[in-house]
Amino acid sequence: DDTLWENNIYFERVIRSAQELLLRFGVEPHAFREQLNQTERGHIPIHGYGTRNFTRSLVKAFESRLPPDADPSLSDRVRDLGLGIMSQPLEIFDEVPETLEYLSARHSLFLVTKGDPAEQRCKVERSKLKGFFRSVEILTEKNVQTYRHLVEKHGLDPNRTWMVGNSPRSDVNPAISAGLNAVYIPHVHTWVLEHEPPVKHPCVLELERFGDLRLHF
């Protein structure tokens, strides 16, 4: 979904707010961010993705840095900031609707995302983009096995199937390893846990913006 609308910027804003609250206790922003990243890495295999699970990690990391005599209401404030992400308006990227309209008339499109199913379904409905897709697939993880499963499930030809995304870790690299093609559209605010060097491969097409898909497909 980070390829179609803004997503991670809201999480980053909440993280900055938590960092600012901890500064008064002498906690360096970088140290807290590293703590949060470590906490999320431990939580994701157990709890998965999504705003509620992010908030769980955020509060745990925040409380681990608070001194014992700190106001306990600070944790509640951070929790409210995290959960507030779910009420943020959806900001569709420029040229996305018209590009999907163009592509859907020429190709079968599938929206493949990961996260909390209820939260992701809500985002898709709010986006008003669902009608452009043949199917919406909400996964617990995006990796080689899940891409191969989707190819088999929908009877796709891997040589003619393209994964379009902003994440090397979840979009580009596993798609190539699964025998598909990939379009990489970098986003400056891609989540840090999705960072990974994109594989160098002749079946990877890198574009500057989503609208450029109309020039190639």
JSON list of N, CA and C in Angstrom, two decimals, residues 26-90:
[
{"chain": "A", "resi": 26, "resn": "GLY", "atom": "N", "xyz": [16.90, 12.89, 28.88]},
{"chain": "A", "resi": 26, "resn": "GLY", "atom": "CA", "xyz": [18.26, 12.67, 28.40]},
{"chain": "A", "resi": 26, "resn": "GLY", "atom": "C", "xyz": [18.43, 11.49, 27.48]},
{"chain": "A", "resi": 27, "resn": "VAL", "atom": "N", "xyz": [17.32, 10.99, 26.93]},
{"chain": "A", "resi": 27, "resn": "VAL", "atom": "CA", "xyz": [17.40, 9.85, 26.00]},
{"chain": "A", "resi": 27, "resn": "VAL", "atom": "C", "xyz": [17.61, 10.38, 24.59]},
{"chain": "A", "resi": 28, "resn": "GLU", "atom": "N", "xyz": [18.71, 9.99, 23.98]},
{"chain": "A", "resi": 28, "resn": "GLU", "atom": "CA", "xyz": [19.01, 10.45, 22.63]},
{"chain": "A", "resi": 28, "resn": "GLU", "atom": "C", "xyz": [18.04, 9.82, 21.62]},
{"chain": "A", "resi": 29, "resn": "PRO", "atom": "N", "xyz": [17.57, 10.60, 20.63]},
{"chain": "A", "resi": 29, "resn": "PRO", "atom": "CA", "xyz": [16.62, 10.09, 19.64]},
{"chain": "A", "resi": 29, "resn": "PRO", "atom": "C", "xyz": [17.11, 8.83, 18.93]},
{"chain": "A", "resi": 30, "resn": "HIS", "atom": "N", "xyz": [18.40, 8.81, 18.57]},
{"chain": "A", "resi": 30, "resn": "HIS", "atom": "CA", "xyz": [18.93, 7.65, 17.85]},
{"chain": "A", "resi": 30, "resn": "HIS", "atom": "C", "xyz": [18.88, 6.40, 18.72]},
{"chain": "A", "resi": 31, "resn": "ALA", "atom": "N", "xyz": [19.19, 6.56, 20.01]},
{"chain": "A", "resi": 31, "resn": "ALA", "atom": "CA", "xyz": [19.18, 5.41, 20.91]},
{"chain": "A", "resi": 31, "resn": "ALA", "atom": "C", "xyz": [17.77, 4.84, 21.04]},
{"chain": "A", "resi": 32, "resn": "PHE", "atom": "N", "xyz": [16.78, 5.74, 21.13]},
{"chain": "A", "resi": 32, "resn": "PHE", "atom": "CA", "xyz": [15.41, 5.25, 21.22]},
{"chain": "A", "resi": 32, "resn": "PHE", "atom": "C", "xyz": [14.99, 4.56, 19.93]},
{"chain": "A", "resi": 33, "resn": "ARG", "atom": "N", "xyz": [15.38, 5.12, 18.79]},
{"chain": "A", "resi": 33, "resn": "ARG", "atom": "CA", "xyz": [14.99, 4.51, 17.52]},
{"chain": "A", "resi": 33, "resn": "ARG", "atom": "C", "xyz": [15.58, 3.12, 17.38]},
{"chain": "A", "resi": 34, "resn": "GLU", "atom": "N", "xyz": [16.80, 2.94, 17.80]},
{"chain": "A", "resi": 34, "resn": "GLU", "atom": "CA", "xyz": [17.41, 1.62, 17.75]},
{"chain": "A", "resi": 34, "resn": "GLU", "atom": "C", "xyz": [16.68, 0.65, 18.67]},
{"chain": "A", "resi": 35, "resn": "GLN", "atom": "N", "xyz": [16.27, 1.14, 19.84]},
{"chain": "A", "resi": 35, "resn": "GLN", "atom": "CA", "xyz": [15.49, 0.31, 20.76]},
{"chain": "A", "resi": 35, "resn": "GLN", "atom": "C", "xyz": [14.16, -0.10, 20.14]},
{"chain": "A", "resi": 36, "resn": "LEU", "atom": "N", "xyz": [13.50, 0.85, 19.49]},
{"chain": "A", "resi": 36, "resn": "LEU", "atom": "CA", "xyz": [12.23, 0.56, 18.84]},
{"chain": "A", "resi": 36, "resn": "LEU", "atom": "C", "xyz": [12.41, -0.45, 17.71]},
{"chain": "A", "resi": 37, "resn": "ASN", "atom": "N", "xyz": [13.42, -0.26, 16.88]},
{"chain": "A", "resi": 37, "resn": "ASN", "atom": "CA", "xyz": [13.67, -1.20, 15.78]},
{"chain": "A", "resi": 37, "resn": "ASN", "atom": "C", "xyz": [13.88, -2.62, 16.31]},
{"chain": "A", "resi": 38, "resn": "GLN", "atom": "N", "xyz": [14.65, -2.73, 17.38]},
{"chain": "A", "resi": 38, "resn": "GLN", "atom": "CA", "xyz": [14.92, -4.03, 17.97]},
{"chain": "A", "resi": 38, "resn": "GLN", "atom": "C", "xyz": [13.63, -4.65, 18.53]},
{"chain": "A", "resi": 39, "resn": "THR", "atom": "N", "xyz": [12.82, -3.82, 19.17]},
{"chain": "A", "resi": 39, "resn": "THR", "atom": "CA", "xyz": [11.56, -4.31, 19.74]},
{"chain": "A", "resi": 39, "resn": "THR", "atom": "C", "xyz": [10.63, -4.79, 18.63]},
{"chain": "A", "resi": 40, "resn": "GLU", "atom": "N", "xyz": [10.53, -4.02, 17.55]},
{"chain": "A", "resi": 40, "resn": "GLU", "atom": "CA", "xyz": [9.67, -4.42, 16.44]},
{"chain": "A", "resi": 40, "resn": "GLU", "atom": "C", "xyz": [10.14, -5.72, 15.80]},
{"chain": "A", "resi": 41, "resn": "ARG", "atom": "N", "xyz": [11.44, -5.87, 15.65]},
{"chain": "A", "resi": 41, "resn": "ARG", "atom": "CA", "xyz": [11.96, -7.11, 15.06]},
{"chain": "A", "resi": 41, "resn": "ARG", "atom": "C", "xyz": [11.56, -8.32, 15.90]},
{"chain": "A", "resi": 42, "resn": "GLY", "atom": "N", "xyz": [11.52, -8.14, 17.21]},
{"chain": "A", "resi": 42, "resn": "GLY", "atom": "CA", "xyz": [11.13, -9.23, 18.08]},
{"chain": "A", "resi": 42, "resn": "GLY", "atom": "C", "xyz": [9.63, -9.47, 18.08]},
{"chain": "A", "resi": 43, "resn": "HIS", "atom": "N", "xyz": [8.84, -8.42, 17.92]},
{"chain": "A", "resi": 43, "resn": "HIS", "atom": "CA", "xyz": [7.39, -8.54, 17.99]},
{"chain": "A", "resi": 43, "resn": "HIS", "atom": "C", "xyz": [6.75, -9.04, 16.69]},
{"chain": "A", "resi": 44, "resn": "ILE", "atom": "N", "xyz": [7.31, -8.66, 15.55]},
{"chain": "A", "resi": 44, "resn": "ILE", "atom": "CA", "xyz": [6.68, -8.96, 14.27]},
{"chain": "A", "resi": 44, "resn": "ILE", "atom": "C", "xyz": [6.43, -10.45, 14.06]},
{"chain": "A", "resi": 45, "resn": "PRO", "atom": "N", "xyz": [7.40, -11.33, 14.33]},
{"chain": "A", "resi": 45, "resn": "PRO", "atom": "CA", "xyz": [7.12, -12.76, 14.13]},
{"chain": "A", "resi": 45, "resn": "PRO", "atom": "C", "xyz": [6.01, -13.28, 15.02]},
{"chain": "A", "resi": 46, "resn": "ILE", "atom": "N", "xyz": [5.74, -12.60, 16.14]},
{"chain": "A", "resi": 46, "resn": "ILE", "atom": "CA", "xyz": [4.71, -13.04, 17.08]},
{"chain": "A", "resi": 46, "resn": "ILE", "atom": "C", "xyz": [3.37, -12.38, 16.79]},
{"chain": "A", "resi": 47, "resn": "HIS", "atom": "N", "xyz": [3.40, -11.06, 16.61]},
{"chain": "A", "resi": 47, "resn": "HIS", "atom": "CA", "xyz": [2.17, -10.28, 16.51]},
{"chain": "A", "resi": 47, "resn": "HIS", "atom": "C", "xyz": [1.84, -9.82, 15.09]},
{"chain": "A", "resi": 48, "resn": "GLY", "atom": "N", "xyz": [2.83, -9.83, 14.19]},
{"chain": "A", "resi": 48, "resn": "GLY", "atom": "CA", "xyz": [2.59, -9.36, 12.83]},
{"chain": "A", "resi": 48, "resn": "GLY", "atom": "C", "xyz": [2.74, -7.86, 12.70]},
{"chain": "A", "resi": 49, "resn": "TYR", "atom": "N", "xyz": [2.18, -7.34, 11.59]},
{"chain": "A", "resi": 49, "resn": "TYR", "atom": "CA", "xyz": [2.30, -5.92, 11.27]},
{"chain": "A", "resi": 49, "resn": "TYR", "atom": "C", "xyz": [1.01, -5.18, 11.64]},
{"chain": "A", "resi": 50, "resn": "GLY", "atom": "N", "xyz": [0.96, -3.91, 11.29]},
{"chain": "A", "resi": 50, "resn": "GLY", "atom": "CA", "xyz": [-0.24, -3.12, 11.55]},
{"chain": "A", "resi": 50, "resn": "GLY", "atom": "C", "xyz": [-0.03, -2.09, 12.64]},
{"chain": "A", "resi": 51, "resn": "THR", "atom": "N", "xyz": [-0.95, -1.12, 12.70]},
{"chain": "A", "resi": 51, "resn": "THR", "atom": "CA", "xyz": [-0.81, -0.01, 13.63]},
{"chain": "A", "resi": 51, "resn": "THR", "atom": "C", "xyz": [-0.87, -0.46, 15.08]},
{"chain": "A", "resi": 52, "resn": "ARG", "atom": "N", "xyz": [-1.76, -1.38, 15.41]},
{"chain": "A", "resi": 52, "resn": "ARG", "atom": "CA", "xyz": [-1.85, -1.83, 16.80]},
{"chain": "A", "resi": 52, "resn": "ARG", "atom": "C", "xyz": [-0.57, -2.52, 17.25]},
{"chain": "A", "resi": 53, "resn": "ASN", "atom": "N", "xyz": [0.00, -3.31, 16.37]},
{"chain": "A", "resi": 53, "resn": "ASN", "atom": "CA", "xyz": [1.23, -4.00, 16.73]},
{"chain": "A", "resi": 53, "resn": "ASN", "atom": "C", "xyz": [2.42, -3.04, 16.78]},
{"chain": "A", "resi": 54, "resn": "PHE", "atom": "N", "xyz": [2.43, -2.05, 15.90]},
{"chain": "A", "resi": 54, "resn": "PHE", "atom": "CA", "xyz": [3.44, -1.01, 15.98]},
{"chain": "A", "resi": 54, "resn": "PHE", "atom": "C", "xyz": [3.34, -0.29, 17.33]},
{"chain": "A", "resi": 55, "resn": "THR", "atom": "N", "xyz": [2.11, 0.05, 17.72]},
{"chain": "A", "resi": 55, "resn": "THR", "atom": "CA", "xyz": [1.90, 0.78, 18.96]},
{"chain": "A", "resi": 55, "resn": "THR", "atom": "C", "xyz": [2.36, -0.04, 20.16]},
{"chain": "A", "resi": 56, "resn": "ARG", "atom": "N", "xyz": [2.12, -1.35, 20.12]},
{"chain": "A", "resi": 56, "resn": "ARG", "atom": "CA", "xyz": [2.59, -2.22, 21.20]},
{"chain": "A", "resi": 56, "resn": "ARG", "atom": "C", "xyz": [4.12, -2.12, 21.33]},
{"chain": "A", "resi": 57, "resn": "SER", "atom": "N", "xyz": [4.81, -2.17, 20.20]},
{"chain": "A", "resi": 57, "resn": "SER", "atom": "CA", "xyz": [6.27, -2.07, 20.22]},
{"chain": "A", "resi": 57, "resn": "SER", "atom": "C", "xyz": [6.72, -0.68, 20.67]},
{"chain": "A", "resi": 58, "resn": "LEU", "atom": "N", "xyz": [6.02, 0.34, 20.19]},
{"chain": "A", "resi": 58, "resn": "LEU", "atom": "CA", "xyz": [6.39, 1.71, 20.52]},
{"chain": "A", "resi": 58, "resn": "LEU", "atom": "C", "xyz": [6.30, 1.95, 22.03]},
{"chain": "A", "resi": 59, "resn": "VAL", "atom": "N", "xyz": [5.20, 1.54, 22.64]},
{"chain": "A", "resi": 59, "resn": "VAL", "atom": "CA", "xyz": [5.00, 1.75, 24.08]},
{"chain": "A", "resi": 59, "resn": "VAL", "atom": "C", "xyz": [6.03, 0.95, 24.88]},
{"chain": "A", "resi": 60, "resn": "LYS", "atom": "N", "xyz": [6.28, -0.27, 24.48]},
{"chain": "A", "resi": 60, "resn": "LYS", "atom": "CA", "xyz": [7.26, -1.09, 25.20]},
{"chain": "A", "resi": 60, "resn": "LYS", "atom": "C", "xyz": [8.65, -0.45, 25.15]},
{"chain": "A", "resi": 61, "resn": "ALA", "atom": "N", "xyz": [9.06, 0.00, 23.95]},
{"chain": "A", "resi": 61, "resn": "ALA", "atom": "CA", "xyz": [10.37, 0.64, 23.81]},
{"chain": "A", "resi": 61, "resn": "ALA", "atom": "C", "xyz": [10.41, 1.95, 24.60]},
{"chain": "A", "resi": 62, "resn": "PHE", "atom": "N", "xyz": [9.31, 2.70, 24.56]},
{"chain": "A", "resi": 62, "resn": "PHE", "atom": "CA", "xyz": [9.23, 3.98, 25.27]},
{"chain": "A", "resi": 62, "resn": "PHE", "atom": "C", "xyz": [9.36, 3.76, 26.78]},
{"chain": "A", "resi": 63, "resn": "GLU", "atom": "N", "xyz": [8.61, 2.80, 27.31]},
{"chain": "A", "resi": 63, "resn": "GLU", "atom": "CA", "xyz": [8.65, 2.54, 28.75]},
{"chain": "A", "resi": 63, "resn": "GLU", "atom": "C", "xyz": [10.00, 2.02, 29.21]},
{"chain": "A", "resi": 64, "resn": "SER", "atom": "N", "xyz": [10.70, 1.33, 28.31]},
{"chain": "A", "resi": 64, "resn": "SER", "atom": "CA", "xyz": [12.03, 0.81, 28.69]},
{"chain": "A", "resi": 64, "resn": "SER", "atom": "C", "xyz": [13.04, 1.92, 28.87]},
{"chain": "A", "resi": 65, "resn": "ARG", "atom": "N", "xyz": [12.74, 3.11, 28.33]},
{"chain": "A", "resi": 65, "resn": "ARG", "atom": "CA", "xyz": [13.66, 4.25, 28.44]},
{"chain": "A", "resi": 65, "resn": "ARG", "atom": "C", "xyz": [13.23, 5.28, 29.48]},
{"chain": "A", "resi": 66, "resn": "LEU", "atom": "N", "xyz": [12.03, 5.10, 30.03]},
{"chain": "A", "resi": 66, "resn": "LEU", "atom": "CA", "xyz": [11.54, 6.04, 31.04]},
{"chain": "A", "resi": 66, "resn": "LEU", "atom": "C", "xyz": [12.18, 5.75, 32.40]},
{"chain": "A", "resi": 67, "resn": "PRO", "atom": "N", "xyz": [12.54, 6.79, 33.14]},
{"chain": "A", "resi": 67, "resn": "PRO", "atom": "CA", "xyz": [13.01, 6.56, 34.51]},
{"chain": "A", "resi": 67, "resn": "PRO", "atom": "C", "xyz": [11.85, 6.10, 35.40]},
{"chain": "A", "resi": 68, "resn": "PRO", "atom": "N", "xyz": [12.14, 5.41, 36.50]},
{"chain": "A", "resi": 68, "resn": "PRO", "atom": "CA", "xyz": [11.09, 4.85, 37.36]},
{"chain": "A", "resi": 68, "resn": "PRO", "atom": "C", "xyz": [10.11, 5.89, 37.91]},
{"chain": "A", "resi": 69, "resn": "ASP", "atom": "N", "xyz": [10.57, 7.12, 38.10]},
{"chain": "A", "resi": 69, "resn": "ASP", "atom": "CA", "xyz": [9.69, 8.14, 38.70]},
{"chain": "A", "resi": 69, "resn": "ASP", "atom": "C", "xyz": [8.96, 8.99, 37.66]},
{"chain": "A", "resi": 70, "resn": "ALA", "atom": "N", "xyz": [9.00, 8.60, 36.40]},
{"chain": "A", "resi": 70, "resn": "ALA", "atom": "CA", "xyz": [8.35, 9.38, 35.35]},
{"chain": "A", "resi": 70, "resn": "ALA", "atom": "C", "xyz": [6.84, 9.27, 35.46]},
{"chain": "A", "resi": 71, "resn": "ASP", "atom": "N", "xyz": [6.16, 10.28, 34.97]},
{"chain": "A", "resi": 71, "resn": "ASP", "atom": "CA", "xyz": [4.69, 10.31, 34.99]},
{"chain": "A", "resi": 71, "resn": "ASP", "atom": "C", "xyz": [4.16, 9.15, 34.13]},
{"chain": "A", "resi": 72, "resn": "PRO", "atom": "N", "xyz": [3.40, 8.22, 34.70]},
{"chain": "A", "resi": 72, "resn": "PRO", "atom": "CA", "xyz": [2.90, 7.07, 33.93]},
{"chain": "A", "resi": 72, "resn": "PRO", "atom": "C", "xyz": [1.95, 7.46, 32.81]},
{"chain": "A", "resi": 73, "resn": "SER", "atom": "N", "xyz": [1.39, 8.67, 32.90]},
{"chain": "A", "resi": 73, "resn": "SER", "atom": "CA", "xyz": [0.47, 9.09, 31.83]},
{"chain": "A", "resi": 73, "resn": "SER", "atom": "C", "xyz": [1.19, 9.32, 30.51]},
{"chain": "A", "resi": 74, "resn": "LEU", "atom": "N", "xyz": [2.51, 9.43, 30.56]},
{"chain": "A", "resi": 74, "resn": "LEU", "atom": "CA", "xyz": [3.28, 9.61, 29.32]},
{"chain": "A", "resi": 74, "resn": "LEU", "atom": "C", "xyz": [3.12, 8.39, 28.42]},
{"chain": "A", "resi": 75, "resn": "SER", "atom": "N", "xyz": [3.09, 7.21, 29.01]},
{"chain": "A", "resi": 75, "resn": "SER", "atom": "CA", "xyz": [2.90, 6.00, 28.20]},
{"chain": "A", "resi": 75, "resn": "SER", "atom": "C", "xyz": [1.53, 6.00, 27.53]},
{"chain": "A", "resi": 76, "resn": "ASP", "atom": "N", "xyz": [0.52, 6.45, 28.26]},
{"chain": "A", "resi": 76, "resn": "ASP", "atom": "CA", "xyz": [-0.82, 6.53, 27.67]},
{"chain": "A", "resi": 76, "resn": "ASP", "atom": "C", "xyz": [-0.84, 7.52, 26.51]},
{"chain": "A", "resi": 77, "resn": "ARG", "atom": "N", "xyz": [-0.11, 8.60, 26.67]},
{"chain": "A", "resi": 77, "resn": "ARG", "atom": "CA", "xyz": [-0.05, 9.61, 25.61]},
{"chain": "A", "resi": 77, "resn": "ARG", "atom": "C", "xyz": [0.59, 9.02, 24.35]},
{"chain": "A", "resi": 78, "resn": "VAL", "atom": "N", "xyz": [1.67, 8.27, 24.52]},
{"chain": "A", "resi": 78, "resn": "VAL", "atom": "CA", "xyz": [2.35, 7.65, 23.37]},
{"chain": "A", "resi": 78, "resn": "VAL", "atom": "C", "xyz": [1.44, 6.60, 22.74]},
{"chain": "A", "resi": 79, "resn": "ARG", "atom": "N", "xyz": [0.73, 5.85, 23.56]},
{"chain": "A", "resi": 79, "resn": "ARG", "atom": "CA", "xyz": [-0.20, 4.84, 23.02]},
{"chain": "A", "resi": 79, "resn": "ARG", "atom": "C", "xyz": [-1.29, 5.52, 22.18]},
{"chain": "A", "resi": 80, "resn": "ASP", "atom": "N", "xyz": [-1.82, 6.62, 22.66]},
{"chain": "A", "resi": 80, "resn": "ASP", "atom": "CA", "xyz": [-2.86, 7.33, 21.91]},
{"chain": "A", "resi": 80, "resn": "ASP", "atom": "C", "xyz": [-2.32, 7.88, 20.59]},
{"chain": "A", "resi": 81, "resn": "LEU", "atom": "N", "xyz": [-1.08, 8.36, 20.62]},
{"chain": "A", "resi": 81, "resn": "LEU", "atom": "CA", "xyz": [-0.46, 8.85, 19.39]},
{"chain": "A", "resi": 81, "resn": "LEU", "atom": "C", "xyz": [-0.34, 7.73, 18.36]},
{"chain": "A", "resi": 82, "resn": "GLY", "atom": "N", "xyz": [0.09, 6.55, 18.82]},
{"chain": "A", "resi": 82, "resn": "GLY", "atom": "CA", "xyz": [0.26, 5.42, 17.92]},
{"chain": "A", "resi": 82, "resn": "GLY", "atom": "C", "xyz": [-1.06, 4.97, 17.31]},
{"chain": "A", "resi": 83, "resn": "LEU", "atom": "N", "xyz": [-2.05, 4.77, 18.16]},
{"chain": "A", "resi": 83, "resn": "LEU", "atom": "CA", "xyz": [-3.35, 4.30, 17.67]},
{"chain": "A", "resi": 83, "resn": "LEU", "atom": "C", "xyz": [-4.05, 5.36, 16.82]},
{"chain": "A", "resi": 84, "resn": "GLY", "atom": "N", "xyz": [-3.68, 6.62, 17.02]},
{"chain": "A", "resi": 84, "resn": "GLY", "atom": "CA", "xyz": [-4.27, 7.69, 16.22]},
{"chain": "A", "resi": 84, "resn": "GLY", "atom": "C", "xyz": [-3.92, 7.62, 14.75]},
{"chain": "A", "resi": 85, "resn": "ILE", "atom": "N", "xyz": [-2.89, 6.84, 14.42]},
{"chain": "A", "resi": 85, "resn": "ILE", "atom": "CA", "xyz": [-2.51, 6.68, 13.02]},
{"chain": "A", "resi": 85, "resn": "ILE", "atom": "C", "xyz": [-3.67, 6.13, 12.20]},
{"chain": "A", "resi": 86, "resn": "MET", "atom": "N", "xyz": [-4.49, 5.28, 12.82]},
{"chain": "A", "resi": 86, "resn": "MET", "atom": "CA", "xyz": [-5.58, 4.64, 12.09]},
{"chain": "A", "resi": 86, "resn": "MET", "atom": "C", "xyz": [-6.66, 5.63, 11.66]},
{"chain": "A", "resi": 87, "resn": "SER", "atom": "N", "xyz": [-6.69, 6.80, 12.27]},
{"chain": "A", "resi": 87, "resn": "SER", "atom": "CA", "xyz": [-7.70, 7.80, 11.90]},
{"chain": "A", "resi": 87, "resn": "SER", "atom": "C", "xyz": [-7.16, 8.85, 10.94]},
{"chain": "A", "resi": 88, "resn": "GLN", "atom": "N", "xyz": [-5.92, 8.68, 10.49]},
{"chain": "A", "resi": 88, "resn": "GLN", "atom": "CA", "xyz": [-5.34, 9.63, 9.55]},
{"chain": "A", "resi": 88, "resn": "GLN", "atom": "C", "xyz": [-6.03, 9.53, 8.19]},
{"chain": "A", "resi": 89, "resn": "PRO", "atom": "N", "xyz": [-6.23, 10.64, 7.51]},
{"chain": "A", "resi": 89, "resn": "PRO", "atom": "CA", "xyz": [-6.81, 10.57, 6.16]},
{"chain": "A", "resi": 89, "resn": "PRO", "atom": "C", "xyz": [-5.85, 9.87, 5.20]},
{"chain": "A", "resi": 90, "resn": "LEU", "atom": "N", "xyz": [-6.43, 9.21, 4.20]},
{"chain": "A", "resi": 90, "resn": "LEU", "atom": "CA", "xyz": [-5.62, 8.51, 3.21]},
{"chain": "A", "resi": 90, "resn": "LEU", "atom": "C", "xyz": [-5.18, 9.50, 2.13]}
]
